[in-house]
Amino acid sequence: MGGGPSLVDRITWFLNLKCIGWFNFYSGLSIRMETRIDFVQSLESDMSVNILTSLNDPVDVVRAGSVSNHWHHFVITNGLSKQLCLRRFPELSRIVQIIEPAWITTEANRVGSHNSSWDILKRDHNVYASLLHAITTLNTCRSECIGYAVSASSTDRFPGESVVNTLTTRDRYLGRPSYWSSKGHADPDASETLIYKLKADLCVISEISVQPFEAFFQPGKPIYSAKSVRFRFGHPKNSLDGNDILQVPLQQPADDKFIWTYTSEVYPMAQENRLQQFKLPEPVLCIGGYLQIELLGRVQRQHTDDLFYICVSHVKVTGGPLCPAFDIEILEPLGKFALKYNPEVLRWMLQSFSEDSNVSPMSSEEEMVQHVGVMGFLLQDYHVGVAPVVWDDDDEEMDDPGLF
């Protein structure tokens, strides 16, 4: 009844210091020991679960399961690693099945396991604890996550102003201005969307960056930014749509082919020619591997037709792919997911993360040539055996590019 910390507060304080085991309870501000008890055995189960799920570090849930046989049984029986996953990533609540490699199932049968309730609980604990471990590791090994451009809600002049152009970091590529442009609109509140496929169907995304385009070839070098921006992550409405999406013309909208499972807050965008970084409040688990960038409102008119445009020169998505250690399969027609898990591949991935931490990452231009050859080969008259021409920023400007 006093003003001191409650019992739960004291235990949680100890847990956050990673002092998992036998805890010393104290009164007031005194730190002298009076009693030594195991709170998991002494408290109600719901209270113990509440305490353990308040841990800040996911690794501590695994450590808690190693304190004693009783704690090990308690952590697994109550699905604490899964609860922690769901609390941090609510999108995982739609996972209704876990699929492991055939060799794991064969090995389990060989040693006498018969998929009892306890075996399933242990499997779930291991899978979700491993997923948390992988996500935590990816937060320190972030990389570019865009695979390729899917579509834009409108394109002013295709293919010269295609959404594919946003995948290079320069505002000029192969001797030409490189950017995407919307069609002109009289309404300054009209929005546009850009859709991208990420490198994997299961990614952890922490930051998205967008650079408005400065029309260096127009009088006054106007910057065609949006007023604000919003982000969505999702997946095709059904598995067949994945193939259909590849057939969607880049200059046509494809928003109706997706289910968006996450929507960010609205971020204001500055009318400045720089890569503007929009850090998500918490890392987001993208299930399905698709990103929609919604560009809200327009700020710049074009002097030749007095219409508002939005133009983007570069988009970058920072995070990390969880594939191939983890993958997702859409279960139709339920709209639920199966989580695929391969522990051997995860072990290899974690080792690779560690080894690659001291290796210089591939430049954006090199990645762009690798997975966005569409622009070089199909849009920019690039041919095999002919080296691409890269212009420096101080190269001579184009007098009349004929764009817009």
Short mmCIF file of C-alpha atoms in Angstrom, two decimals:
data_model
loop_
_atom_site.label_atom_id
_atom_site.label_comp_id
_atom_site.label_asym_id
_atom_site.label_seq_id
_atom_site.Cartn_x
_atom_site.Cartn_y
_atom_site.Cartn_z
CA MET A 1 0.00 0.00 0.00
CA GLY A 2 3.06 2.22 0.39
CA GLY A 3 4.69 4.40 -2.19
CA GLY A 4 7.41 1.86 -3.10
CA PRO A 5 7.55 -0.24 -6.26
CA SER A 6 5.11 -3.11 -6.59
CA LEU A 7 6.19 -6.74 -6.64
CA VAL A 8 5.69 -6.97 -10.40
CA ASP A 9 7.71 -3.77 -10.92
CA ARG A 10 10.57 -5.15 -8.85
CA ILE A 11 10.64 -8.46 -10.71
CA THR A 12 10.40 -6.77 -14.11
CA TRP A 13 13.26 -4.45 -13.14
CA PHE A 14 15.41 -7.46 -12.34
CA LEU A 15 14.41 -9.17 -15.58
CA ASN A 16 15.31 -6.16 -17.68
CA LEU A 17 18.78 -6.32 -16.14
CA LYS A 18 18.87 -9.96 -17.39
CA CYS A 19 18.99 -11.32 -13.85
CA ILE A 20 16.85 -14.35 -14.64
CA GLY A 21 16.79 -17.09 -12.01
CA TRP A 22 16.23 -16.87 -8.31
CA PHE A 23 15.28 -13.30 -7.42
CA ASN A 24 15.93 -11.41 -4.20
CA PHE A 25 12.86 -9.47 -3.06
CA TYR A 26 13.46 -6.41 -0.98
CA SER A 27 11.36 -3.76 0.77
CA GLY A 28 11.49 0.02 0.25
CA LEU A 29 14.86 1.20 -0.93
CA SER A 30 16.82 -1.38 1.02
CA ILE A 31 18.70 -3.99 -1.06
CA ARG A 32 19.36 -6.40 1.80
CA MET A 33 18.08 -9.94 1.18
CA GLU A 34 15.16 -11.17 3.20
CA THR A 35 13.65 -14.02 1.12
CA ARG A 36 14.70 -16.16 -1.85
CA ILE A 37 11.81 -17.57 -3.91
CA ASP A 38 11.05 -18.79 -7.43
CA PHE A 39 8.29 -16.45 -8.60
CA VAL A 40 7.22 -18.80 -11.42
CA GLN A 41 6.28 -21.38 -8.80
CA SER A 42 4.99 -18.87 -6.24
CA LEU A 43 2.85 -16.53 -8.34
CA GLU A 44 -0.28 -17.18 -10.37
CA SER A 45 0.50 -18.42 -13.86
CA ASP A 46 -1.03 -15.36 -15.55
CA MET A 47 1.14 -13.00 -13.52
CA SER A 48 4.30 -14.95 -14.30
CA VAL A 49 3.43 -14.89 -18.00
CA ASN A 50 2.80 -11.14 -17.80
CA ILE A 51 6.22 -10.62 -16.20
CA LEU A 52 8.15 -12.75 -18.67
CA THR A 53 6.46 -11.21 -21.71
CA SER A 54 7.62 -7.78 -20.45
CA LEU A 55 11.22 -8.63 -21.29
CA ASN A 56 12.90 -6.11 -23.58
CA ASP A 57 15.36 -8.53 -25.17
CA PRO A 58 13.85 -11.51 -27.05
CA VAL A 59 16.94 -13.56 -26.25
CA ASP A 60 15.96 -13.44 -22.57
CA VAL A 61 12.92 -15.63 -23.28
CA VAL A 62 15.28 -18.34 -24.47
CA ARG A 63 17.48 -17.77 -21.41
CA ALA A 64 14.45 -18.02 -19.16
CA GLY A 65 13.70 -21.45 -20.61
CA SER A 66 17.17 -22.57 -19.53
CA VAL A 67 16.92 -21.60 -15.84
CA SER A 68 15.46 -24.94 -14.71
CA ASN A 69 13.27 -27.79 -15.92
CA HIS A 70 10.25 -26.09 -14.39
CA TRP A 71 10.97 -22.80 -16.17
CA HIS A 72 11.69 -24.65 -19.42
CA HIS A 73 8.30 -26.36 -19.23
CA PHE A 74 6.57 -23.10 -18.24
CA VAL A 75 8.07 -21.07 -21.13
CA ILE A 76 7.18 -23.68 -23.74
CA THR A 77 3.72 -24.56 -22.40
CA ASN A 78 2.67 -20.90 -22.36
CA GLY A 79 4.14 -20.16 -25.80
CA LEU A 80 6.12 -17.18 -24.55
CA SER A 81 8.33 -16.84 -27.64
CA LYS A 82 5.22 -16.82 -29.86
CA GLN A 83 3.49 -14.30 -27.59
CA LEU A 84 6.49 -12.01 -27.78
CA CYS A 85 6.54 -12.34 -31.59
CA LEU A 86 2.86 -11.47 -31.84
CA ARG A 87 3.24 -8.50 -29.52
CA ARG A 88 6.07 -7.04 -31.60
CA PHE A 89 4.66 -8.08 -34.99
CA PRO A 90 0.84 -8.40 -34.93
CA GLU A 91 0.94 -9.42 -38.61
CA LEU A 92 2.09 -12.88 -37.45
CA SER A 93 -1.35 -13.55 -35.93
CA ARG A 94 -2.48 -14.75 -39.39
CA ILE A 95 0.00 -17.63 -39.36
CA VAL A 96 -1.93 -20.84 -38.74
CA GLN A 97 0.59 -23.44 -39.84
CA ILE A 98 4.32 -24.09 -39.56
CA ILE A 99 6.07 -26.09 -42.29
CA GLU A 100 9.49 -27.63 -41.66
CA PRO A 101 11.76 -29.49 -44.09
CA ALA A 102 10.94 -33.14 -44.70
CA TRP A 103 14.20 -34.30 -43.10
CA ILE A 104 13.14 -32.81 -39.73
CA THR A 105 9.83 -34.68 -39.82
CA THR A 106 11.64 -37.88 -40.80
CA GLU A 107 14.15 -37.48 -37.96
CA ALA A 108 11.36 -36.80 -35.43
CA ASN A 109 9.57 -39.98 -36.46
CA ARG A 110 12.83 -41.95 -36.25
CA VAL A 111 13.39 -41.00 -32.60
CA GLY A 112 9.82 -41.84 -31.65
CA SER A 113 8.04 -38.47 -31.76
CA HIS A 114 4.37 -38.69 -32.71
CA ASN A 115 3.45 -34.99 -33.01
CA SER A 116 2.09 -34.88 -29.48
CA SER A 117 0.86 -31.58 -28.07
CA TRP A 118 4.18 -31.18 -26.25
CA ASP A 119 6.15 -31.78 -29.46
CA ILE A 120 4.11 -29.15 -31.27
CA LEU A 121 4.62 -26.66 -28.44
CA LYS A 122 8.38 -27.29 -28.47
CA ARG A 123 8.47 -26.86 -32.24
CA ASP A 124 6.54 -23.58 -32.07
CA HIS A 125 8.83 -22.33 -29.31
CA ASN A 126 11.95 -23.10 -31.34
CA VAL A 127 10.55 -21.59 -34.55
CA TYR A 128 9.35 -18.32 -33.01
CA ALA A 129 12.47 -17.96 -30.85
CA SER A 130 14.58 -18.47 -34.00
CA LEU A 131 12.48 -15.92 -35.87
CA LEU A 132 13.05 -13.35 -33.11
CA HIS A 133 16.75 -14.11 -33.19
CA ALA A 134 16.91 -13.62 -36.96
CA ILE A 135 14.96 -10.35 -36.79
CA THR A 136 17.21 -9.01 -34.02
CA THR A 137 20.31 -9.89 -36.06
CA LEU A 138 18.91 -8.27 -39.21
CA ASN A 139 18.49 -4.97 -37.35
CA THR A 140 22.29 -4.77 -37.19
CA CYS A 141 22.88 -6.02 -40.78
CA ARG A 142 20.52 -3.83 -42.77
CA SER A 143 20.67 -3.62 -46.55
CA GLU A 144 18.72 -2.49 -49.61
CA CYS A 145 15.53 -4.56 -49.92
CA ILE A 146 13.89 -3.55 -53.21
CA GLY A 147 13.79 -6.32 -55.80
CA TYR A 148 12.11 -4.59 -58.74
CA ALA A 149 9.45 -2.03 -59.64
CA VAL A 150 5.92 -3.33 -60.24
CA SER A 151 3.77 -0.39 -61.29
CA ALA A 152 2.89 3.27 -60.95
CA SER A 153 -0.66 4.61 -60.72
CA SER A 154 0.14 6.87 -63.69
CA THR A 155 3.14 7.70 -65.87
CA ASP A 156 3.41 10.84 -67.94
CA ARG A 157 5.71 9.61 -70.70
CA PHE A 158 6.48 5.91 -70.83
CA PRO A 159 9.08 4.47 -70.97
CA GLY A 160 11.28 7.54 -70.54
CA GLU A 161 9.69 8.43 -67.20
CA SER A 162 9.04 4.88 -65.96
CA VAL A 163 8.93 3.91 -62.28
CA VAL A 164 11.91 1.64 -63.05
CA ASN A 165 14.05 4.78 -63.10
CA THR A 166 13.59 5.22 -59.34
CA LEU A 167 15.88 2.26 -58.70
CA THR A 168 19.07 4.14 -59.58
CA THR A 169 20.58 6.71 -57.21
CA ARG A 170 21.43 9.23 -59.93
CA ASP A 171 19.17 11.78 -61.55
CA ARG A 172 20.92 10.88 -64.82
CA TYR A 173 21.57 7.37 -66.07
CA LEU A 174 22.97 6.23 -69.41
CA GLY A 175 23.11 9.84 -70.52
CA ARG A 176 19.46 10.68 -69.83
CA PRO A 177 17.48 12.18 -66.94
CA SER A 178 16.40 9.35 -64.68
CA TYR A 179 13.13 9.74 -62.76
CA TRP A 180 9.49 8.74 -62.63
CA SER A 181 6.80 11.31 -63.40
CA SER A 182 3.08 11.16 -62.77
CA LYS A 183 0.60 12.51 -65.25
CA GLY A 184 -0.33 16.14 -64.78
CA HIS A 185 -3.37 17.00 -62.65
CA ALA A 186 -5.29 20.19 -61.98
CA ASP A 187 -6.07 19.11 -58.39
CA PRO A 188 -3.13 19.71 -56.00
CA ASP A 189 -4.58 17.08 -53.63
CA ALA A 190 -4.49 14.27 -56.19
CA SER A 191 -2.39 11.33 -55.01
CA GLU A 192 -0.24 8.73 -56.76
CA THR A 193 1.07 5.29 -55.81
CA LEU A 194 4.25 3.36 -56.62
CA ILE A 195 4.46 -0.39 -56.00
CA TYR A 196 7.65 -2.42 -55.56
CA LYS A 197 8.44 -6.09 -55.01
CA LEU A 198 10.93 -6.62 -52.21
CA LYS A 199 13.78 -9.09 -52.43
CA ALA A 200 11.91 -11.67 -50.33
CA ASP A 201 8.33 -12.51 -49.36
CA LEU A 202 9.28 -12.06 -45.71
CA CYS A 203 11.31 -8.95 -44.84
CA VAL A 204 11.94 -6.76 -41.82
CA ILE A 205 11.80 -3.12 -42.88
CA SER A 206 13.02 -0.25 -40.71
CA GLU A 207 13.27 2.73 -43.07
CA ILE A 208 12.08 3.96 -46.46
CA SER A 209 13.71 6.84 -48.32
CA VAL A 210 12.28 8.88 -51.21
CA GLN A 211 14.02 11.56 -53.25
CA PRO A 212 11.87 14.06 -55.20
CA PHE A 213 13.13 14.97 -58.65
CA GLU A 214 14.59 18.36 -59.45
CA ALA A 215 13.92 19.20 -63.09
CA PHE A 216 17.37 20.64 -63.81
CA PHE A 217 16.42 21.16 -67.46
CA GLN A 218 13.48 23.47 -66.68
CA PRO A 219 13.65 27.20 -65.82
CA GLY A 220 14.22 27.66 -62.09
CA LYS A 221 14.95 23.94 -61.59
CA PRO A 222 11.58 23.18 -59.92
CA ILE A 223 11.31 20.23 -57.52
CA TYR A 224 8.22 18.07 -58.09
CA SER A 225 7.75 16.60 -54.61
CA ALA A 226 4.59 15.35 -52.93
CA LYS A 227 3.13 17.09 -49.89
CA SER A 228 3.40 13.93 -47.78
CA VAL A 229 3.91 10.20 -48.04
CA ARG A 230 2.49 7.00 -46.57
CA PHE A 231 3.66 3.37 -46.81
CA ARG A 232 1.86 0.04 -46.98
CA PHE A 233 3.12 -3.56 -46.95
CA GLY A 234 1.16 -6.54 -48.19
CA HIS A 235 0.75 -9.52 -50.48
CA PRO A 236 -1.20 -10.51 -53.61
CA LYS A 237 -4.86 -11.30 -53.04
CA ASN A 238 -4.19 -14.87 -54.07
CA SER A 239 -1.21 -16.95 -55.10
CA LEU A 240 -2.15 -16.79 -58.78
CA ASP A 241 -1.94 -13.00 -58.69
CA GLY A 242 1.80 -13.31 -58.17
CA ASN A 243 2.21 -14.41 -61.78
CA ASP A 244 -0.45 -12.01 -63.05
CA ILE A 245 1.33 -9.07 -61.42
CA LEU A 246 4.38 -9.69 -63.57
CA GLN A 247 2.17 -9.07 -66.60
CA VAL A 248 0.89 -5.69 -65.35
CA PRO A 249 2.27 -2.83 -67.48
CA LEU A 250 4.59 -0.63 -65.43
CA GLN A 251 2.58 2.47 -66.33
CA GLN A 252 -0.76 1.10 -65.09
CA PRO A 253 -2.06 0.90 -61.49
CA ALA A 254 -2.08 -2.50 -59.77
CA ASP A 255 -3.26 -1.50 -56.28
CA ASP A 256 -6.44 -3.58 -56.50
CA LYS A 257 -4.41 -6.80 -56.79
CA PHE A 258 -3.06 -6.60 -53.22
CA ILE A 259 -4.12 -6.93 -49.61
CA TRP A 260 -2.27 -4.42 -47.47
CA THR A 261 -1.57 -5.73 -43.97
CA TYR A 262 0.32 -2.71 -42.64
CA THR A 263 -0.23 1.01 -43.12
CA SER A 264 2.16 3.61 -41.74
CA GLU A 265 1.45 7.06 -40.43
CA VAL A 266 1.57 10.00 -42.84
CA TYR A 267 5.00 11.66 -43.10
CA PRO A 268 5.44 15.22 -44.42
CA MET A 269 7.76 15.54 -47.41
CA ALA A 270 10.03 18.52 -47.99
CA GLN A 271 10.26 20.16 -51.41
CA GLU A 272 14.01 19.49 -51.51
CA ASN A 273 16.30 17.62 -53.88
CA ARG A 274 17.67 15.08 -51.40
CA LEU A 275 17.04 11.52 -50.30
CA GLN A 276 14.49 11.99 -47.51
CA GLN A 277 14.55 9.24 -44.89
CA PHE A 278 11.33 8.08 -43.23
CA LYS A 279 12.16 5.86 -40.27
CA LEU A 280 9.31 3.62 -39.12
CA PRO A 281 8.54 3.85 -35.37
CA GLU A 282 9.35 0.15 -35.02
CA PRO A 283 10.72 -2.36 -37.55
CA VAL A 284 7.83 -3.79 -39.59
CA LEU A 285 7.53 -7.40 -40.73
CA CYS A 286 6.41 -7.34 -44.35
CA ILE A 287 4.49 -10.56 -45.06
CA GLY A 288 4.08 -11.08 -48.77
CA GLY A 289 6.96 -8.94 -50.03
CA TYR A 290 5.21 -5.93 -51.63
CA LEU A 291 5.53 -2.23 -50.80
CA GLN A 292 3.18 0.57 -51.80
CA ILE A 293 4.38 4.17 -51.57
CA GLU A 294 1.44 6.56 -51.51
CA LEU A 295 2.39 10.10 -52.54
CA LEU A 296 -0.20 12.46 -51.11
CA GLY A 297 -0.78 15.88 -52.66
CA ARG A 298 1.25 17.99 -55.10
CA VAL A 299 3.16 21.23 -54.63
CA GLN A 300 4.67 22.10 -58.03
CA ARG A 301 2.99 23.24 -61.22
CA GLN A 302 4.70 22.84 -64.59
CA HIS A 303 4.91 26.18 -66.35
CA THR A 304 4.16 24.78 -69.81
CA ASP A 305 0.69 23.34 -69.03
CA ASP A 306 -0.07 24.77 -65.55
CA LEU A 307 -0.71 21.26 -64.16
CA PHE A 308 0.60 19.71 -60.94
CA TYR A 309 3.05 16.79 -61.16
CA ILE A 310 4.86 14.45 -58.76
CA CYS A 311 8.30 13.22 -59.78
CA VAL A 312 10.61 10.84 -57.92
CA SER A 313 14.24 10.22 -58.80
CA HIS A 314 15.09 7.51 -56.25
CA VAL A 315 13.49 5.15 -53.74
CA LYS A 316 15.39 3.09 -51.19
CA VAL A 317 14.06 0.52 -48.69
CA THR A 318 16.29 -0.43 -45.75
CA GLY A 319 15.92 -3.65 -43.80
CA GLY A 320 16.66 -7.30 -44.32
CA PRO A 321 15.14 -10.37 -46.00
CA LEU A 322 14.35 -13.39 -43.82
CA CYS A 323 14.30 -15.76 -46.78
CA PRO A 324 15.40 -18.46 -47.40
CA ALA A 325 15.51 -19.46 -43.70
CA PHE A 326 11.89 -18.29 -43.34
CA ASP A 327 9.26 -17.99 -46.03
CA ILE A 328 5.52 -17.51 -46.35
CA GLU A 329 2.83 -19.44 -48.21
CA ILE A 330 -0.64 -17.98 -48.67
CA LEU A 331 -3.39 -20.42 -47.67
CA GLU A 332 -6.43 -19.87 -49.85
CA PRO A 333 -9.26 -19.03 -49.55
CA LEU A 334 -8.73 -18.26 -45.85
CA GLY A 335 -6.25 -15.44 -46.38
CA LYS A 336 -4.04 -17.01 -43.71
CA PHE A 337 -0.38 -17.96 -43.93
CA ALA A 338 1.88 -20.94 -43.44
CA LEU A 339 5.33 -20.10 -42.05
CA LYS A 340 8.14 -22.14 -43.60
CA TYR A 341 11.25 -22.66 -41.48
CA ASN A 342 14.60 -24.27 -42.23
CA PRO A 343 16.97 -24.27 -39.22
CA GLU A 344 20.02 -25.32 -41.24
CA VAL A 345 19.59 -22.42 -43.65
CA LEU A 346 19.07 -20.04 -40.72
CA ARG A 347 22.34 -21.21 -39.19
CA TRP A 348 24.08 -20.51 -42.49
CA MET A 349 22.43 -17.08 -42.81
CA LEU A 350 23.45 -16.00 -39.31
CA GLN A 351 27.00 -17.07 -40.01
CA SER A 352 26.96 -15.14 -43.29
CA PHE A 353 25.69 -12.02 -41.50
CA SER A 354 28.63 -12.23 -39.15
CA GLU A 355 31.17 -12.76 -41.94
CA ASP A 356 29.71 -10.05 -44.17
CA SER A 357 29.67 -7.39 -41.44
CA ASN A 358 33.18 -6.28 -42.45
CA VAL A 359 32.61 -6.50 -46.21
CA SER A 360 31.84 -3.36 -48.19
CA PRO A 361 28.29 -3.52 -49.56
CA MET A 362 27.59 -3.52 -53.29
CA SER A 363 27.00 -0.04 -54.64
CA SER A 364 23.49 0.99 -55.61
CA GLU A 365 24.55 1.30 -59.24
CA GLU A 366 25.92 -2.26 -59.25
CA GLU A 367 22.73 -3.61 -57.68
CA MET A 368 20.66 -1.63 -60.14
CA VAL A 369 22.50 -3.13 -63.13
CA GLN A 370 22.02 -6.59 -61.60
CA HIS A 371 18.29 -6.55 -60.95
CA VAL A 372 17.04 -3.58 -62.93
CA GLY A 373 18.53 -4.42 -66.27
CA VAL A 374 15.04 -3.80 -67.58
CA MET A 375 15.85 -0.12 -67.83
CA GLY A 376 19.23 -0.58 -69.44
CA PHE A 377 18.19 -3.30 -71.87
CA LEU A 378 14.59 -2.41 -72.65
CA LEU A 379 14.23 1.30 -72.00
CA GLN A 380 17.62 2.90 -72.57
CA ASP A 381 18.87 1.16 -75.75
CA TYR A 382 21.60 -0.66 -73.88
CA HIS A 383 23.05 -3.67 -75.66
CA VAL A 384 25.19 -6.58 -74.57
CA GLY A 385 28.89 -5.79 -74.93
CA VAL A 386 28.41 -2.00 -74.87
CA ALA A 387 29.55 -0.34 -71.65
CA PRO A 388 26.95 1.94 -70.03
CA VAL A 389 27.69 5.66 -70.04
CA VAL A 390 27.50 7.28 -66.59
CA TRP A 391 27.42 11.06 -66.52
CA ASP A 392 28.78 13.03 -63.62
CA ASP A 393 26.65 15.67 -61.95
CA ASP A 394 28.69 18.46 -63.52
CA ASP A 395 28.29 17.18 -67.09
CA GLU A 396 26.78 19.50 -69.62
CA GLU A 397 23.04 19.92 -69.14
CA MET A 398 20.59 18.96 -71.83
CA ASP A 399 19.14 21.92 -73.67
CA ASP A 400 15.82 20.36 -74.61
CA PRO A 401 15.25 16.84 -73.29
CA GLY A 402 11.67 16.91 -74.51
CA LEU A 403 10.32 15.54 -71.25
CA PHE A 404 7.17 16.47 -69.38
#
